[in-house]
XYZ file of C-alpha atoms in Angstrom:
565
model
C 103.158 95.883 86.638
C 101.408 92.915 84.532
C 98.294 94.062 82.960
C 95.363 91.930 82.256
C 93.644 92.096 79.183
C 90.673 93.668 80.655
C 92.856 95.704 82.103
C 94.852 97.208 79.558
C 91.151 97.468 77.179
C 90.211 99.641 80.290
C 93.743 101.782 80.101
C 92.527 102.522 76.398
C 89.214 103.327 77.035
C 91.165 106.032 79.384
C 92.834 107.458 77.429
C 89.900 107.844 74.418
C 87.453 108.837 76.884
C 90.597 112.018 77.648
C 90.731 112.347 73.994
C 87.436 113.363 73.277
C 88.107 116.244 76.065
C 85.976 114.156 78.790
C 87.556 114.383 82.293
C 86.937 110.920 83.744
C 87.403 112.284 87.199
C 85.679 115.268 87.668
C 86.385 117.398 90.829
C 83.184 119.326 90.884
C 80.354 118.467 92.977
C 77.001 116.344 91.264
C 73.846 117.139 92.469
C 72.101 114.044 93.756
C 69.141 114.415 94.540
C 67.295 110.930 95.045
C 68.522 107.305 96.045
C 67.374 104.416 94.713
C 65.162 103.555 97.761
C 63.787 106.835 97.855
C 62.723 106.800 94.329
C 60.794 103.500 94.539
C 59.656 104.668 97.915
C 57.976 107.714 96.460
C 57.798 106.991 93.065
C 55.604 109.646 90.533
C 55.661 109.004 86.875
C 57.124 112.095 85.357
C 59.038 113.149 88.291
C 62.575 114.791 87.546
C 65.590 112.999 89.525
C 69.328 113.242 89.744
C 71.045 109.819 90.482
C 74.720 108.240 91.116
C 76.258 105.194 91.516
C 77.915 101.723 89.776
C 76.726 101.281 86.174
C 76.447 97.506 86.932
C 74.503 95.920 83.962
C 73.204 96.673 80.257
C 71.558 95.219 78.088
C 71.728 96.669 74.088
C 68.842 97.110 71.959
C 71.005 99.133 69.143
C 69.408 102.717 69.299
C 68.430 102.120 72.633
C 69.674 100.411 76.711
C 68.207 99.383 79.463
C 70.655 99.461 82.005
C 70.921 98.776 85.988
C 72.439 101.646 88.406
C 73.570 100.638 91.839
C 74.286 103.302 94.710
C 74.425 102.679 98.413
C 70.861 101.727 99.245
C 70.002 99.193 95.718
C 69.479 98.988 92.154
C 67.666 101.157 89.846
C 66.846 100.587 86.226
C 68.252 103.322 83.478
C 66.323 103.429 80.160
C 69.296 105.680 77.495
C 67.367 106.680 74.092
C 70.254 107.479 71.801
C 68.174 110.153 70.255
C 66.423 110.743 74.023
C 70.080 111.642 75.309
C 71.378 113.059 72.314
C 68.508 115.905 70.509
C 71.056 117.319 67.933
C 73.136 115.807 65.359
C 76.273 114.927 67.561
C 75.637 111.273 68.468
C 78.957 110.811 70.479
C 77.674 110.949 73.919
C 75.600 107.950 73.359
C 77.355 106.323 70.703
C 80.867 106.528 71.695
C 81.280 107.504 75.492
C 78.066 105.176 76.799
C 77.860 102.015 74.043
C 82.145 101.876 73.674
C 83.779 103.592 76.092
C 81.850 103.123 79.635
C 82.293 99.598 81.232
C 80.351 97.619 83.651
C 81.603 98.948 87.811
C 82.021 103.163 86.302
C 80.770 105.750 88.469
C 78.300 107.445 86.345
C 75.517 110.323 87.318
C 72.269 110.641 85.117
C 69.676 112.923 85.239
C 66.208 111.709 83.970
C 62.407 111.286 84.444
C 60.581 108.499 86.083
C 58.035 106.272 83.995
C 56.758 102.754 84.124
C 57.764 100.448 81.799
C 55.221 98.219 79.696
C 56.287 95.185 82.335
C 55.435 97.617 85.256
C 58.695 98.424 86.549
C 60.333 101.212 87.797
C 62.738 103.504 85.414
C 64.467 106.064 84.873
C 64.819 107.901 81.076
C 68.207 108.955 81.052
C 67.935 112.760 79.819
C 72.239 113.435 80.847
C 74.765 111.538 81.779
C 78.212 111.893 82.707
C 81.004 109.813 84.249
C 81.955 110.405 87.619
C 85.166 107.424 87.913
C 86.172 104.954 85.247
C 87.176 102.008 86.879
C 90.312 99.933 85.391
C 89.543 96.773 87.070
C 86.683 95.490 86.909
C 84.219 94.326 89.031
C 83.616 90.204 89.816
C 80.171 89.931 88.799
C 78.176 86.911 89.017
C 75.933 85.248 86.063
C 72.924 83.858 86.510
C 71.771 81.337 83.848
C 67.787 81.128 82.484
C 67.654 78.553 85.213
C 68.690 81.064 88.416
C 72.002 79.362 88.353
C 74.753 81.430 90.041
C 78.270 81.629 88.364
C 81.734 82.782 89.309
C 80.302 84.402 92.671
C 82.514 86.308 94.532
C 82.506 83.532 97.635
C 86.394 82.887 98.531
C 86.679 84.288 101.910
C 90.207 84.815 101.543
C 89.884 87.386 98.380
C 85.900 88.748 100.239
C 88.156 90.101 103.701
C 91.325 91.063 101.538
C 89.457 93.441 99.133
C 86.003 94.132 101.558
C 85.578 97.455 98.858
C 84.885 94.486 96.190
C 83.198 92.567 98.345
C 80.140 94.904 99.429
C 79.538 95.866 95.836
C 79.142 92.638 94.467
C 77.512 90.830 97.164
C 74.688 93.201 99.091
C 73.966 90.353 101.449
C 77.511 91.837 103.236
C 76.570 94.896 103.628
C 73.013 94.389 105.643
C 75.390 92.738 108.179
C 77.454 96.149 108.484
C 74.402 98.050 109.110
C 73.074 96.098 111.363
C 76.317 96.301 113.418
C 75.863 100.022 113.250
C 72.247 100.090 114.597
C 73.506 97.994 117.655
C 76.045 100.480 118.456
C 73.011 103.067 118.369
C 70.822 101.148 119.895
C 73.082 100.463 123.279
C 73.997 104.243 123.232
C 70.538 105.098 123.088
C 69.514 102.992 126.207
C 72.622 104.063 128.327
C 72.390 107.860 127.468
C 68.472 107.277 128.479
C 69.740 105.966 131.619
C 71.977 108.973 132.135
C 75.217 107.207 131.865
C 77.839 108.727 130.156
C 80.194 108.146 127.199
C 83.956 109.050 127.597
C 87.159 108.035 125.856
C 90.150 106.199 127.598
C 94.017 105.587 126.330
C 95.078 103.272 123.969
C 98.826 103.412 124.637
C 99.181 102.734 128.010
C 101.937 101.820 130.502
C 100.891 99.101 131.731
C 98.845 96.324 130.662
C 95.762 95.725 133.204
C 92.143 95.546 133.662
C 92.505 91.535 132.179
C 94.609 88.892 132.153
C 95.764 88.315 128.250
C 98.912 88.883 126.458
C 99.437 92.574 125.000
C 100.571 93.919 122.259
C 104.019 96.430 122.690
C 105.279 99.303 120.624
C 107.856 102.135 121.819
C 107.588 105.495 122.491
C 110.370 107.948 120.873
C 110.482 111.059 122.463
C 109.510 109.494 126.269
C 111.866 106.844 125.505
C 109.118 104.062 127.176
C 107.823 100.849 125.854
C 104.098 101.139 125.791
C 100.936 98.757 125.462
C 98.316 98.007 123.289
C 95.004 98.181 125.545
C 93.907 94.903 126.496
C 90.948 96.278 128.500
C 89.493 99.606 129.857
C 88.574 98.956 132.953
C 91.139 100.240 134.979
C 90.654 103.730 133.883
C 87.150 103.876 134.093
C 87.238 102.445 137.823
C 89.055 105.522 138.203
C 86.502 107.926 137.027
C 83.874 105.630 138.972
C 86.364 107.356 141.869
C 86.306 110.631 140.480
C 82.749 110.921 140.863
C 80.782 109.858 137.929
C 78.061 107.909 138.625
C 77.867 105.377 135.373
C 80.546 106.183 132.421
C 80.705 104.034 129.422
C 83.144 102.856 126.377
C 83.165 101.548 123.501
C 87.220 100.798 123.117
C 89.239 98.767 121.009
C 91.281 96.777 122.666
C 94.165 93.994 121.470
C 95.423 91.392 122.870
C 98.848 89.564 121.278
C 96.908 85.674 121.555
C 95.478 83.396 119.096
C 93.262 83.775 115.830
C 90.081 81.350 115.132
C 86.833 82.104 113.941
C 85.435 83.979 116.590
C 88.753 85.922 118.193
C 90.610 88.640 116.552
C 93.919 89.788 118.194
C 91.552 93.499 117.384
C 88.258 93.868 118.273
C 85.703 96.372 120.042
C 84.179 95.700 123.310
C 81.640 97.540 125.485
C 82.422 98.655 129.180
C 79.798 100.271 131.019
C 80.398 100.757 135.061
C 77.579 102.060 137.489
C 78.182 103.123 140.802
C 76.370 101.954 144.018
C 74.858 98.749 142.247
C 76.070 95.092 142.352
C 76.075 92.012 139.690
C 72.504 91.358 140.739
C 71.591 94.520 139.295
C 73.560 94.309 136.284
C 72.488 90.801 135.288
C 69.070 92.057 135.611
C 69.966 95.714 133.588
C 72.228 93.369 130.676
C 69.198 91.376 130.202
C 67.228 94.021 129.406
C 69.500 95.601 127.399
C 70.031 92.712 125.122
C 66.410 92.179 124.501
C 66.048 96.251 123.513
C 68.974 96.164 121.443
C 67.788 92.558 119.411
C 64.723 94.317 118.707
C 66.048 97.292 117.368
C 68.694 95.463 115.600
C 66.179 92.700 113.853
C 62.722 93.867 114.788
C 62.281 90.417 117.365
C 64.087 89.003 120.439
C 64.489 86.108 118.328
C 67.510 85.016 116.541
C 69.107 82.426 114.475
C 72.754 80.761 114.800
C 73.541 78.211 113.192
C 71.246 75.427 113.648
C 69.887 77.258 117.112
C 66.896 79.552 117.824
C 67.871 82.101 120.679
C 65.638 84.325 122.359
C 66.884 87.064 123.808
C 63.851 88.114 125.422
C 64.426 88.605 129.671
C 64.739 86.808 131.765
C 67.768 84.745 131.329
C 68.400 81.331 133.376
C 70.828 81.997 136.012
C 73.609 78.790 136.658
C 76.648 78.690 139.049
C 79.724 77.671 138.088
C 80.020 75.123 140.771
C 76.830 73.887 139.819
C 76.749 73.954 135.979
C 80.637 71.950 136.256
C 78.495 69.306 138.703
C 76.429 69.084 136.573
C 78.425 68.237 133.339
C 81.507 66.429 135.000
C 80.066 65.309 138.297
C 83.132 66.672 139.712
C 82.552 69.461 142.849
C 84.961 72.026 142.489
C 85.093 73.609 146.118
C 87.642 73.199 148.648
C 89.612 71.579 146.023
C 93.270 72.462 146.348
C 95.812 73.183 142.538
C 96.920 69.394 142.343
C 93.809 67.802 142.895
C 91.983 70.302 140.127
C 94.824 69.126 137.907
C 94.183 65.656 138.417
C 90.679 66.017 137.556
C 91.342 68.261 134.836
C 93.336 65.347 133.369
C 90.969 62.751 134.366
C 88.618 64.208 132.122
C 91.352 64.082 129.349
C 91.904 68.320 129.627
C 95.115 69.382 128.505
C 96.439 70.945 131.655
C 100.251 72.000 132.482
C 102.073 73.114 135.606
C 102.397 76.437 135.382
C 98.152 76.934 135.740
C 96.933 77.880 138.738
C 93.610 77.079 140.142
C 91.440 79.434 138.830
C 93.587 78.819 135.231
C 92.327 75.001 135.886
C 88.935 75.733 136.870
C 88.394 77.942 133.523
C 89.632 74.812 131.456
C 87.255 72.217 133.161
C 84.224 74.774 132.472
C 85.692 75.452 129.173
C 86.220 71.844 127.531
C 82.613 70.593 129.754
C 80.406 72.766 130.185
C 80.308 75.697 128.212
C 79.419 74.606 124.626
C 75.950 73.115 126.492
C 74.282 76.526 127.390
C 72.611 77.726 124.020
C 69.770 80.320 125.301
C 70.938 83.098 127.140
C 72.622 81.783 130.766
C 74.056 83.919 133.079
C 76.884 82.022 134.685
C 77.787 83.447 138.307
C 79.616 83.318 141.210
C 83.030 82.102 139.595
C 85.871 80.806 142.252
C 88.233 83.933 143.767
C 91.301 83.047 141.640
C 89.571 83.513 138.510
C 88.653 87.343 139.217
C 91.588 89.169 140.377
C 89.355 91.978 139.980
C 86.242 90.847 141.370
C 84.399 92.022 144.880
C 84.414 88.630 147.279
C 80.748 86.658 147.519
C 78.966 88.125 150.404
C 77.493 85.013 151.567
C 81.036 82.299 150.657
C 84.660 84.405 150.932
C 86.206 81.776 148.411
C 83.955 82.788 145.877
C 83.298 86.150 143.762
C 80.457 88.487 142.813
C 81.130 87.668 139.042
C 78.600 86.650 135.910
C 79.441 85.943 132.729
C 76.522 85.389 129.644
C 76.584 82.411 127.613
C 74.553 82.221 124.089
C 75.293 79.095 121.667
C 77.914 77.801 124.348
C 80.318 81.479 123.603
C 80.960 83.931 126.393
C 79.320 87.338 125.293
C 79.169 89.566 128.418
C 81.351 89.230 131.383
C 80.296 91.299 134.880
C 81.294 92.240 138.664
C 80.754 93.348 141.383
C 83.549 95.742 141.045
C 86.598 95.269 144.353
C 86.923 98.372 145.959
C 88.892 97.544 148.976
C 92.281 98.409 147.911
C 94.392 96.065 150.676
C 92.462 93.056 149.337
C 93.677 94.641 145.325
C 96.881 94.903 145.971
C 97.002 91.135 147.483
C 95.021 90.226 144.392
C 97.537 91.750 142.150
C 100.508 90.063 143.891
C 98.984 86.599 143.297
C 98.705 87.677 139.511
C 102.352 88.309 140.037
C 103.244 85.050 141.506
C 101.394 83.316 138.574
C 103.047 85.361 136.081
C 106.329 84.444 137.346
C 105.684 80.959 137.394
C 105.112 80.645 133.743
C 101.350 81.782 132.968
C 102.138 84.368 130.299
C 98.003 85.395 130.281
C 98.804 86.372 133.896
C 98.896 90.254 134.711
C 102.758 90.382 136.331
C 102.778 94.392 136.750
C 101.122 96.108 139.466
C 99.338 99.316 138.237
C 100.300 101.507 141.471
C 98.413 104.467 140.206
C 95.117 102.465 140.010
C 95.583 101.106 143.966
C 96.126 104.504 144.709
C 93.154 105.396 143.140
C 91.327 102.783 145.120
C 92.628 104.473 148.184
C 91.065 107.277 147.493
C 87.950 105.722 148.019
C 85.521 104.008 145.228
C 81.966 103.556 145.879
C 80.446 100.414 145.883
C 80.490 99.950 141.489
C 78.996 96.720 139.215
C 80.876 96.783 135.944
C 79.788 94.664 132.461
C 81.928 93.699 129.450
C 80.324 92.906 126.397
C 81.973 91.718 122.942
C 80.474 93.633 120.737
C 81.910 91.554 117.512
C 80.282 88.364 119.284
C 76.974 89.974 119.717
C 77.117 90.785 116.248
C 77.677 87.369 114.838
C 74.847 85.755 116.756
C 72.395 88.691 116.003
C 73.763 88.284 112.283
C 73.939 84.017 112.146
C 77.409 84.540 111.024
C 79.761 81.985 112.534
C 82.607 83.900 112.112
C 84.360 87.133 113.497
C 85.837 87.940 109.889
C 82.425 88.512 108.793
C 81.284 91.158 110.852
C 84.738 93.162 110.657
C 85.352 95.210 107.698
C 88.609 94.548 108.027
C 89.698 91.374 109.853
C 93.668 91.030 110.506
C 95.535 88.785 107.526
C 98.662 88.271 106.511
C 100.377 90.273 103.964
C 99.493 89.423 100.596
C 102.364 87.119 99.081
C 104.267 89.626 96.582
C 105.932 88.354 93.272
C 110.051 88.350 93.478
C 112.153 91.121 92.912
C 113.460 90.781 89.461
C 116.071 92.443 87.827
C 115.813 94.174 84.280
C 117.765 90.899 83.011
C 115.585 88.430 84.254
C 112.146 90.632 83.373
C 113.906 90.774 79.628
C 114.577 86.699 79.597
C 111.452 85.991 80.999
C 109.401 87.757 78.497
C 111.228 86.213 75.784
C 110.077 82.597 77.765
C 106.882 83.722 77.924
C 106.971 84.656 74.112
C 108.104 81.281 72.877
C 106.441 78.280 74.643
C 109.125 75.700 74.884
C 112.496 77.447 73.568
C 115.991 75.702 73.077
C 118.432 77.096 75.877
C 120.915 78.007 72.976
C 118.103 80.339 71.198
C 116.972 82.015 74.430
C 120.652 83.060 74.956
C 120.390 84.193 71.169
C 117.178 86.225 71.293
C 118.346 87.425 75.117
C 121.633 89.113 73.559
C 123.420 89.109 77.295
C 127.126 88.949 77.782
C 128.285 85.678 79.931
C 128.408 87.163 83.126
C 125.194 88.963 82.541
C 123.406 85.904 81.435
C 125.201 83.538 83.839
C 123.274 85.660 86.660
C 119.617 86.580 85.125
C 119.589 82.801 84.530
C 120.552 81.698 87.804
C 118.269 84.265 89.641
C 114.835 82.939 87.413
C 115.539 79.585 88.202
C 116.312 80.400 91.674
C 112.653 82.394 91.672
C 110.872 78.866 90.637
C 110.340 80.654 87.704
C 112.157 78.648 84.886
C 112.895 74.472 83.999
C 115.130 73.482 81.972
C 114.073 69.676 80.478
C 116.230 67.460 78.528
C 115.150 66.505 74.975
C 117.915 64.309 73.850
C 121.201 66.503 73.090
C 118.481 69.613 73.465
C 118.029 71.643 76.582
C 114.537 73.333 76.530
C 113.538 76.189 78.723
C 109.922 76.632 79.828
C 108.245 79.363 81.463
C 106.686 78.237 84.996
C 104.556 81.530 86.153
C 101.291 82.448 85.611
């Protein structure tokens, strides 16, 4: 492992910290007793607290710091009096373990009395102090200049999702958005338990892939010798306690689905199914409404929110559009009664990608997707969507080739997709056999297993049940203006990180001889490596074959140069 020079300062720093009999990472309990918002928040000059967090600035004055602690709710500032801290003779604590051997991103606790410094701000005298965790990289602080110029902030998205643990200490700004996701989590429990609907828990692993048409995610199981699925969607199993008698049952699952990544999809991410029993999609658009305005008040205190360059209001009602209508409206193009090939030709008329293996409802999505979709910005519920589109959708009371189905639009992204649920398990299973037929004629979103258990369930008897999907990562973002998924996810999906080659002791021995001599004759490397022929013959071969090695050509000379970093 190559250590930075920071790094290996920190290693030494270790060790002396060890050597003056100081355990840098105590096991025993520390008694905090205050956070920094709860000492501002009740300040009392004089008052005795006990504090923990990141030492995370200081500035020296000799004999005396003033120093900045951060712990999970802000910043507080530390005032250590070398003679304060240390009454007797012995100096060290001050002297050696804060001034020399305690770096900037440490765990330390203090314990100390409030006062008000002469600029009236809040401190704390550090009476004791002890380290809690020496860190041994550090932190990637920004500097501000006398002008409030930022430098070397911590901004490169790929290194802010990679190490997330660096990336909420040095920029706060992250965190709000994490604790804002949290009180939207409350805040929908809150209104459903209210309401008397329950919470439950559903399978992950599952042996068949329903409840939406996307492409899953398999693994195996060992000791049932099975392949299994990565849930795509919940609904199937809480239909199925909709027929076992609850009367409204909620989840919040995470589900995966094996498709693309972009800026507002993650192959992971947490969704929201709540279904009711003896209401229909009229009901629920009117009950999601209403949620959404109680949970963007509890979330930011208003129904309003920013995205982008848009104001939404999330404050009920909400507009309510067709799908026939809102395509007519943005393509001029009626979609009912139209049969597969002449939705394709449109589809391509309008210059929409479109391929043979879509069936209608496949074609219809893509018109509404590339037309119409990115033009509804405040809240629009979006209903009545054709039959082939909702395999699991109750037929429109008043037009059998339509569907009891809404979906919410904010800033032209789906956020909240609805039914009213099918119960009529003949009219399922014919439903699921079209799925079928699609599957087998190339649409690999299309659901080609029949989940027999679940028509059976249906057979049984459901009552009449609405059902709503929301994505709760979406929600998040436009409550949040943050444009992309990765930023409300602690922990968005990435590749691996690109590791260094495997090197052998040979090569590890020549290269630090390159890296030793800047420019070195290939006759003197082979000198200073002290390798037999065969031995050198390979380490050679296996740096250069690493990009990790040129040779150049001075004259009769061949030079070797190092090329890492």
């Amino acid at each position: 492992m190559q250590l930075s020079e920071q790094e290996i300062i920190r290693r030494d720093k270790l060790n002396a910290i060890r050597d003056l009999g100081i355990n840098p990472y105590p096991a025993d309990l520390f008694p905090v007793n205050h956070t920094s918002k709860q000492v501002k928040a009740t300040f009392e000059e004089g008052k005795k607290v006990v504090l923990a967090g990141r030492l995370m600035s200081v500035r020296d004055q000799g004999k005396a710091c003033f120093a900045e602690l951060q712990d999970s709710e802000g910043r507080i500032q530390l005032y250590f009096n070398r003679d304060m801290l240390c009454e007797g003779e012995d100096k060290t604590l001050y002297n050696q373990v804060f001034k020399k051997l305690t770096d900037l991103g440490d765990f330390i606790g203090i314990e100390g009395e409030l006062f008000m410094t002469k600029v009236g701000a809040m401190c704390v005298r550090v009476d004791a102090f002890k380290i809690l965790s020496k860190t041994l990289k550090p932190l990637p602080l920004p500097k501000t200049d006398e002008e409030g110029h930022v430098f070397d902030a911590f901004t490169d998205p790929e290194l802010r999702y990679r190490m997330r643990y660096v990336d909420l200490v040095v920029n706060p700004h992250v965190k709000e958005v994490f604790l804002k996701r949290t009180k939207l989590f409350t805040a929908m429990r809150t209104f459903f338990n209210e309401a008397g609907y329950l919470e439950v828990e559903t399978p992950v692993l599952q042996s068949i892939p329903g409840g939406a048409a996307a492409r899953p995610f398999i693994t195996h199981h060992n000791s049932l010798d099975i392949p299994l699925y990565m849930r795509i969607a919940n609904e199937l199993y809480l239909k199925r306690l909709i027929v076992g008698g609850f009367d409204g049952v909620y989840e919040f699952s995470k589900n995966f689905r094996n498709e693309g990544m972009d800026r507002t999809h993650n192959p992971e991410f947490t969704a929201m199914e709540i279904y009711v029993a003896y209401k229909d999609y009229n009901w629920m658009m009117h009950m999601t409404e209403n949620l959404l305005e109680y949970c963007a008040l509890q979330v930011n205190g208003t129904t309003e929110a920013t995205f982008g360059e848009h104001k939404v209001n999330f404050k009920a009602p909400y507009a309510r559009v067709t799908m026939t209508d809102a395509i007519i409206q943005f393509t001029g193009f009626d979609i009912t009664g139209k049969s597969e090939d002449e939705l394709r030709e449109a589809a391509k008329s309008m210059g929409i990608e479109v391929n043979d293996t879509m069936g209608k409802g496949k074609l219809i999505d893509e018109i509404f997707g590339e037309k119409c979709e990115g033009n509804f910005i405040q809240p629009t519920f979006i209903t009545d969507y054709p039959k082939e589109m909702s395999p699991l959708c109750k037929s429109h009371r008043d037009n059998p080739e339509l569907t009891e189905r809404f979906e919410l639009m904010v800033c032209g992204k789906e956020i909240a997709n609805a039914y009213s649920e099918l119960n009529d398990p003949i009219d399922q299973r014919e439903r699921f056999e079209a799925q079928m037929a699609l599957a087998e004629k190339g649409d690999d979103e299309a659901n080609g297993i029949i989940d027999e258990d679940f028509l059976r369930a249906l057979e049984f008897g459901m009552p009449p049940t609405s059902g709503l999907g929301i994505g709760m990562d979406r929600l998040i973002m436009f409550l949040t203006n943050n444009p992309s998924i990765q930023e409300v996810l602690f922990f968005p999906q990435m590749r691996p990180e690109k590791k260094g080659p495997e090197l052998t002791e040979d090569e590890k021995h020549i290269i630090e001889i390159l890296k030793a001599n800047e420019g070195i004759s290939i006759g003197e490397l082979k000198i200073k490596a002290d390798l037999s022929g065969k031995k050198w013959d390979a380490a050679s071969k296996g740096i250069s074959k690493h990009g990790l090695m040129k040779i150049k050509v001075d004259g009769d000379n061949k030079i070797a140069e190092y090329l890492g970093k």
